[in-house]
Coordinates of C-alpha atoms in Angstrom, one line a residue:
M246 CA 0.0 0.0 0.0
T247 CA 1.5 3.3 -1.1
G248 CA 1.5 6.3 1.1
P249 CA 0.6 9.9 0.2
L250 CA 2.9 11.7 -2.2
P251 CA 5.6 13.9 -0.7
R252 CA 4.5 17.5 -0.2
G253 CA 7.3 18.8 -2.3
L254 CA 6.2 16.6 -5.2
V255 CA 2.6 17.8 -4.8
V256 CA 3.7 21.4 -4.9
L257 CA 5.8 20.8 -8.1
L258 CA 2.9 19.0 -9.8
G259 CA 0.5 21.8 -8.9
A260 CA 2.9 24.4 -10.2
A261 CA 3.4 22.5 -13.4
S262 CA -0.4 22.2 -13.9
A263 CA -0.8 25.9 -13.2
V264 CA 1.8 26.7 -15.9
V265 CA 0.0 24.5 -18.4
V266 CA -3.4 26.1 -17.6
V267 CA -2.0 29.6 -17.9
A268 CA -0.3 28.8 -21.2
G269 CA -3.7 27.5 -22.5
L270 CA -5.5 30.6 -21.3
R271 CA -2.9 32.8 -23.2
A272 CA -3.3 30.7 -26.3
A273 CA -7.1 30.9 -26.1
A274 CA -7.3 34.6 -25.0
W275 CA -9.2 35.5 -28.1
L276 CA -12.0 33.2 -26.8
V277 CA -11.7 33.4 -23.0
A278 CA -11.6 37.2 -22.8
P279 CA -14.9 37.9 -24.7
V280 CA -16.6 35.0 -22.9
L281 CA -15.6 36.4 -19.5
L282 CA -16.7 39.9 -20.6
A283 CA -20.1 38.7 -21.7
L284 CA -20.5 36.7 -18.5
V285 CA -19.7 39.7 -16.4
M286 CA -22.1 42.0 -18.3
V287 CA -25.0 39.5 -17.9
I288 CA -24.2 39.1 -14.2
V289 CA -24.7 42.8 -13.8
V290 CA -28.0 43.0 -15.5
S291 CA -29.5 39.7 -14.4
P292 CA -31.3 41.3 -11.4
V293 CA -33.4 43.1 -14.1
H294 CA -34.6 39.7 -15.3
R295 CA -35.7 38.7 -11.8
W296 CA -37.4 42.1 -11.2
L297 CA -39.4 41.8 -14.5
R298 CA -40.4 38.2 -13.6
R299 CA -41.7 39.5 -10.2
R300 CA -43.7 42.1 -12.0
G301 CA -45.6 39.4 -13.8
L302 CA -43.9 39.4 -17.2
P303 CA -43.6 35.9 -18.9
A304 CA -40.1 34.4 -19.1
W305 CA -39.7 35.0 -22.8
L306 CA -40.7 38.7 -22.6
A307 CA -38.4 39.3 -19.6
T308 CA -35.5 37.6 -21.5
A309 CA -36.3 39.7 -24.6
T310 CA -36.3 42.9 -22.6
L311 CA -33.0 41.9 -21.0
V312 CA -31.4 41.1 -24.3
T313 CA -32.6 44.4 -25.8
A314 CA -31.3 46.4 -22.8
V315 CA -27.9 44.7 -23.0
Y316 CA -27.6 45.2 -26.8
G317 CA -28.8 48.8 -26.6
V318 CA -26.2 49.8 -24.0
F319 CA -23.4 48.0 -25.8
L320 CA -24.3 49.3 -29.2
V321 CA -24.7 52.9 -28.1
F322 CA -21.4 52.8 -26.3
T323 CA -19.7 51.2 -29.4
A324 CA -21.2 53.7 -31.8
V325 CA -20.0 56.7 -29.7
V326 CA -16.5 55.3 -29.5
V327 CA -16.2 54.3 -33.1
G328 CA -17.6 57.6 -34.3
S329 CA -15.2 59.5 -32.1
L330 CA -12.2 57.4 -33.2
V331 CA -13.1 58.2 -36.9
R332 CA -13.2 61.9 -36.1
L333 CA -9.8 61.5 -34.2
A334 CA -8.3 59.8 -37.2
A335 CA -9.4 62.7 -39.4
L336 CA -8.1 65.2 -36.9
L337 CA -4.6 63.9 -36.3
P338 CA -3.0 64.8 -39.7
G339 CA -3.9 68.5 -39.1
Y340 CA -1.5 68.6 -36.2
T341 CA 1.6 67.5 -38.2
E342 CA 3.0 71.0 -38.5
R343 CA 2.3 71.7 -34.8
A344 CA 4.2 68.5 -33.9
R345 CA 7.2 69.5 -36.0
A346 CA 7.2 72.9 -34.3
L347 CA 7.1 71.4 -30.8
R348 CA 9.9 69.0 -31.8
A349 CA 12.1 71.8 -33.0
G350 CA 11.4 73.9 -29.9
A351 CA 12.2 71.0 -27.6
A352 CA 15.5 70.4 -29.5
D353 CA 16.5 74.1 -29.1
R354 CA 15.6 74.1 -25.4
L355 CA 17.7 71.0 -24.7
R356 CA 20.6 72.3 -26.8
A357 CA 20.5 75.5 -24.7
W358 CA 20.8 73.3 -21.6
G359 CA 23.8 71.6 -23.0
I360 CA 22.2 68.2 -23.5
G361 CA 23.9 66.1 -26.3
P362 CA 22.8 67.9 -29.5
E363 CA 24.0 65.2 -31.8
Q364 CA 22.3 62.3 -30.0
F365 CA 19.1 64.3 -29.5
D366 CA 19.0 65.4 -33.1
A367 CA 19.3 61.8 -34.2
L368 CA 16.5 60.9 -31.9
V369 CA 14.0 63.6 -32.8
H370 CA 14.7 63.2 -36.6
S371 CA 13.9 59.6 -36.3
I372 CA 10.4 60.5 -35.1
D373 CA 8.5 61.7 -38.2
P374 CA 5.4 63.7 -37.4
G375 CA 4.1 62.6 -40.7
E376 CA 3.5 59.2 -39.1
L377 CA 0.4 60.8 -37.5
A378 CA -1.4 60.4 -40.8
S379 CA -0.3 56.8 -41.2
S380 CA -1.3 56.1 -37.6
A381 CA -4.7 57.5 -38.3
A382 CA -5.1 55.2 -41.3
A383 CA -4.0 52.2 -39.2
L384 CA -6.5 53.2 -36.6
L385 CA -9.3 52.9 -39.1
G386 CA -8.0 49.6 -40.2
E387 CA -8.1 48.3 -36.7
L388 CA -11.8 49.3 -36.5
T389 CA -12.5 46.9 -39.3
A390 CA -10.6 44.1 -37.6
V391 CA -12.5 44.7 -34.3
T392 CA -15.9 44.2 -36.1
T393 CA -15.5 40.5 -36.0
S394 CA -14.8 40.5 -32.3
I395 CA -17.9 42.7 -31.7
V396 CA -20.1 40.3 -33.6
F397 CA -18.8 37.4 -31.6
L398 CA -19.3 39.3 -28.3
L399 CA -22.9 40.2 -29.3
A400 CA -23.6 36.5 -30.0
L401 CA -22.2 35.6 -26.6
L402 CA -24.4 38.2 -24.9
L403 CA -27.4 36.8 -26.6
F404 CA -26.8 33.2 -25.5
F405 CA -25.9 34.2 -21.9
S406 CA -28.9 36.4 -21.7
V407 CA -31.2 33.7 -22.9
E408 CA -29.8 31.3 -20.2
T409 CA -30.2 33.9 -17.4
G410 CA -33.7 32.7 -16.5
T411 CA -32.5 29.1 -15.8
V412 CA -29.5 30.0 -13.7
G413 CA -31.4 30.0 -10.4
G414 CA -32.7 26.4 -10.9
R415 CA -29.3 25.1 -11.9
L416 CA -27.7 26.6 -8.8
E417 CA -30.3 25.0 -6.7
A418 CA -29.5 21.6 -8.3
V419 CA -25.8 22.2 -7.7
G420 CA -26.5 23.2 -4.1
R421 CA -28.2 19.9 -3.4
A422 CA -25.2 17.9 -4.4
R423 CA -22.4 20.4 -3.6
P424 CA -23.5 23.1 -1.2
R425 CA -20.1 24.8 -1.0
V426 CA -19.9 25.1 -4.8
R427 CA -23.3 26.8 -4.9
V428 CA -22.2 29.2 -2.1
A429 CA -18.9 29.9 -3.9
L430 CA -20.6 30.7 -7.2
A431 CA -23.2 32.8 -5.5
G432 CA -20.4 34.7 -3.8
F433 CA -18.7 35.2 -7.1
T434 CA -21.7 36.7 -8.7
G435 CA -22.5 38.9 -5.7
K436 CA -19.0 40.3 -5.3
T437 CA -18.7 40.8 -9.1
R438 CA -21.9 42.8 -9.1
R439 CA -20.9 44.9 -6.1
F440 CA -17.5 45.6 -7.7
L441 CA -19.1 46.7 -11.0
V442 CA -21.7 48.8 -9.2
V443 CA -19.1 50.7 -7.1
T444 CA -16.7 51.1 -10.0
T445 CA -19.4 52.2 -12.4
A446 CA -20.6 54.8 -10.0
F447 CA -17.1 56.3 -9.5
G448 CA -16.4 56.0 -13.2
A449 CA -19.6 57.8 -14.2
A450 CA -18.8 60.6 -11.8
V451 CA -15.2 61.0 -13.0
A452 CA -16.3 60.7 -16.7
V453 CA -18.8 63.5 -16.4
L454 CA -16.4 65.8 -14.5
D455 CA -13.6 65.1 -17.0
T456 CA -15.8 65.8 -20.0
I457 CA -16.9 69.1 -18.5
A458 CA -13.3 70.1 -17.7
L459 CA -12.0 69.1 -21.1
L460 CA -14.8 71.0 -22.8
W461 CA -14.0 74.1 -20.8
L462 CA -10.3 73.7 -21.7
G463 CA -11.1 73.4 -25.4
I464 CA -9.7 69.9 -25.8
P465 CA -11.1 68.2 -29.0
L466 CA -13.4 65.2 -28.6
P467 CA -14.1 65.6 -24.9
V468 CA -16.8 63.0 -24.9
L469 CA -14.3 60.3 -26.2
W470 CA -11.9 61.1 -23.4
G471 CA -14.6 61.1 -20.9
L472 CA -15.6 57.6 -22.0
L473 CA -12.0 56.6 -21.9
S474 CA -11.9 57.8 -18.2
F475 CA -15.0 55.7 -17.6
V476 CA -13.5 52.5 -19.2
T477 CA -10.1 52.9 -17.6
N478 CA -11.7 53.3 -14.2
Y479 CA -12.3 49.5 -14.3
I480 CA -8.5 49.0 -14.4
P481 CA -7.2 49.0 -10.8
N482 CA -4.5 51.4 -9.7
V483 CA -3.1 52.4 -13.1
G484 CA -6.3 53.3 -15.0
F485 CA -5.6 57.0 -14.3
L486 CA -2.4 57.0 -16.2
L487 CA -4.0 55.3 -19.2
G488 CA -6.8 57.8 -19.3
V489 CA -4.8 61.0 -19.0
A490 CA -2.2 60.4 -21.7
P491 CA -4.3 60.9 -24.9
P492 CA -6.1 64.1 -23.8
A493 CA -2.8 65.5 -22.4
L494 CA -1.1 64.9 -25.7
L495 CA -3.9 66.3 -27.7
G496 CA -3.9 69.4 -25.4
L497 CA -0.2 69.8 -26.2
L498 CA -0.8 69.7 -29.9
S499 CA -3.9 72.0 -29.8
G500 CA -3.0 74.5 -27.1
G501 CA 0.6 74.0 -26.0
W502 CA 2.2 73.2 -22.7
G503 CA -0.1 75.3 -20.7
T504 CA -3.1 73.4 -21.9
T505 CA -1.3 70.1 -21.2
L506 CA -0.5 71.1 -17.7
S507 CA -4.1 72.1 -17.1
V508 CA -5.3 68.7 -18.3
V509 CA -2.9 66.9 -16.1
G510 CA -3.8 69.0 -13.2
V511 CA -7.5 68.3 -13.6
Y512 CA -6.9 64.6 -13.9
V513 CA -4.7 64.6 -10.8
V514 CA -7.4 66.3 -8.8
L515 CA -10.3 64.3 -10.1
N516 CA -9.1 60.9 -11.4
F517 CA -6.1 60.2 -9.2
V518 CA -7.7 61.2 -6.0
L519 CA -11.0 59.4 -6.7
Q520 CA -9.6 56.4 -8.6
S521 CA -6.3 55.7 -6.8
L522 CA -7.0 56.9 -3.2
V523 CA -10.8 56.9 -2.5
Q524 CA -12.2 54.2 -4.8
P525 CA -9.8 51.3 -3.8
R526 CA -11.1 51.5 -0.2
Y527 CA -14.7 51.0 -1.4
V528 CA -13.8 48.3 -4.0
G529 CA -11.7 46.4 -1.4
D530 CA -14.7 46.4 1.0
A531 CA -17.1 45.3 -1.8
V532 CA -15.1 42.4 -3.1
G533 CA -12.8 41.4 -0.2
L534 CA -9.6 41.4 -2.1
S535 CA -6.4 42.9 -0.6
A536 CA -4.8 45.9 -2.4
V537 CA -1.7 43.8 -3.2
L538 CA -3.7 41.0 -4.7
T539 CA -5.7 43.5 -6.8
F540 CA -2.6 45.0 -8.3
V541 CA -0.9 41.6 -8.9
S542 CA -4.1 40.4 -10.6
L543 CA -4.1 43.4 -12.9
V544 CA -0.6 42.6 -14.1
F545 CA -1.2 38.9 -14.4
W546 CA -4.5 39.1 -16.3
A547 CA -3.3 41.8 -18.6
W548 CA -0.4 39.5 -19.5
V549 CA -2.6 36.5 -20.0
L550 CA -5.7 37.9 -21.7
G551 CA -4.4 41.2 -23.1
P552 CA -6.3 44.6 -22.7
L553 CA -9.6 42.9 -21.8
G554 CA -7.7 41.1 -19.1
A555 CA -6.8 44.5 -17.5
L556 CA -10.4 45.5 -17.5
L557 CA -11.6 42.1 -16.1
A558 CA -8.8 41.6 -13.6
V559 CA -10.9 41.7 -10.5
P560 CA -13.9 39.6 -11.8
A561 CA -11.4 37.0 -13.2
T562 CA -9.6 36.8 -9.8
L563 CA -12.9 36.4 -8.0
L564 CA -13.9 33.6 -10.3
V565 CA -10.5 31.8 -9.8
M566 CA -10.9 32.2 -6.0
A567 CA -14.5 30.9 -6.1
V568 CA -13.4 27.8 -8.1
L569 CA -10.1 27.0 -6.4
V570 CA -10.4 28.4 -2.8
D571 CA -14.0 29.0 -1.7
V572 CA -15.2 25.5 -2.7
D573 CA -12.5 23.7 -0.7
P574 CA -12.7 23.9 3.2
R575 CA -9.0 22.9 3.3
A576 CA -8.1 26.2 1.5
E577 CA -9.3 28.5 4.2
W578 CA -5.6 29.4 4.9
A579 CA -5.3 30.7 1.3
A580 CA -8.5 32.7 1.7
A581 CA -7.2 34.3 4.9
L582 CA -4.1 35.5 3.0
L583 CA -6.0 36.8 -0.1
R584 CA -8.9 38.6 1.6
T585 CA -8.9 42.0 3.2
A586 CA -8.8 41.9 7.0
K587 CA -12.3 43.3 7.3
S588 CA -13.8 40.7 4.9
E589 CA -11.9 37.9 6.6
K590 CA -13.4 39.0 9.9
G591 CA -16.9 39.1 8.4
H592 CA -16.3 35.7 6.8
R593 CA -15.4 34.1 10.1
S594 CA -18.4 35.7 11.9

């Protein structure tokens, strides 16, 4: 009779399995990321389906209403973004001369400070402002390539929305056989919904304030940059940096350094304070993830799934914890390390 495997061998086998799974996720990121996005979107709006059913609507009408709502929000958002990007692509070539003037001014200033003129000249001349036009054309080409992904995502949203009405019965069936699995999945949906509600509330407030400020500063396409602030708000910790770069650069091209500093100042006051200092406290309380785990999950899922992984870092981490930690009573030690102190105290009580 053979005894249990040595602990070191178990650890090595687990690590090897994790590497294989992560490699598979990276290879299938084109499929996994849209599926996870569709799942998260349907989790958010699923209470609407239950509310409509309690109001007496038949199941098919409640599902049709849910699908229409999801499609409507997604298509309006996509239309605004695509339309703004088309305008941006047409706008960028007009700043070519302004970019050349800024480059020349920066070169003169650095030469006046005695900073290596030969090396700097070689660097700035290697950057052709005329590439703005080619970048704009490439941007339009990317929009065509994204169309296929959008169609695939819409199909996923349809199928997930149709299945919403049967999720409750399926969870009850799972709960009869595996009570902890049902509790873990219910915890995942609840925490994901709370995370998205809190993040959406902060993101909407920041987006409105950013749009008003950029409109007042005269930055082109303020609605697009407000939407960018809203989307990057779902990226923990570093979303502020991703949201400020495009309007700050456009402010430099359209109004000079003063406008750029004004844009950065507005974003520091609004986005950095709210997104990086205030919001993480509420998000941590809502989902029970420590700040360190939230940041590590951002880096990890962005590497595994790409840009969508950065947006879905928190829901993806919650799903992994539900499947690997919350369903196993022997993994309570891992949960204690990964949760915030407040959520761990509440979990024990």
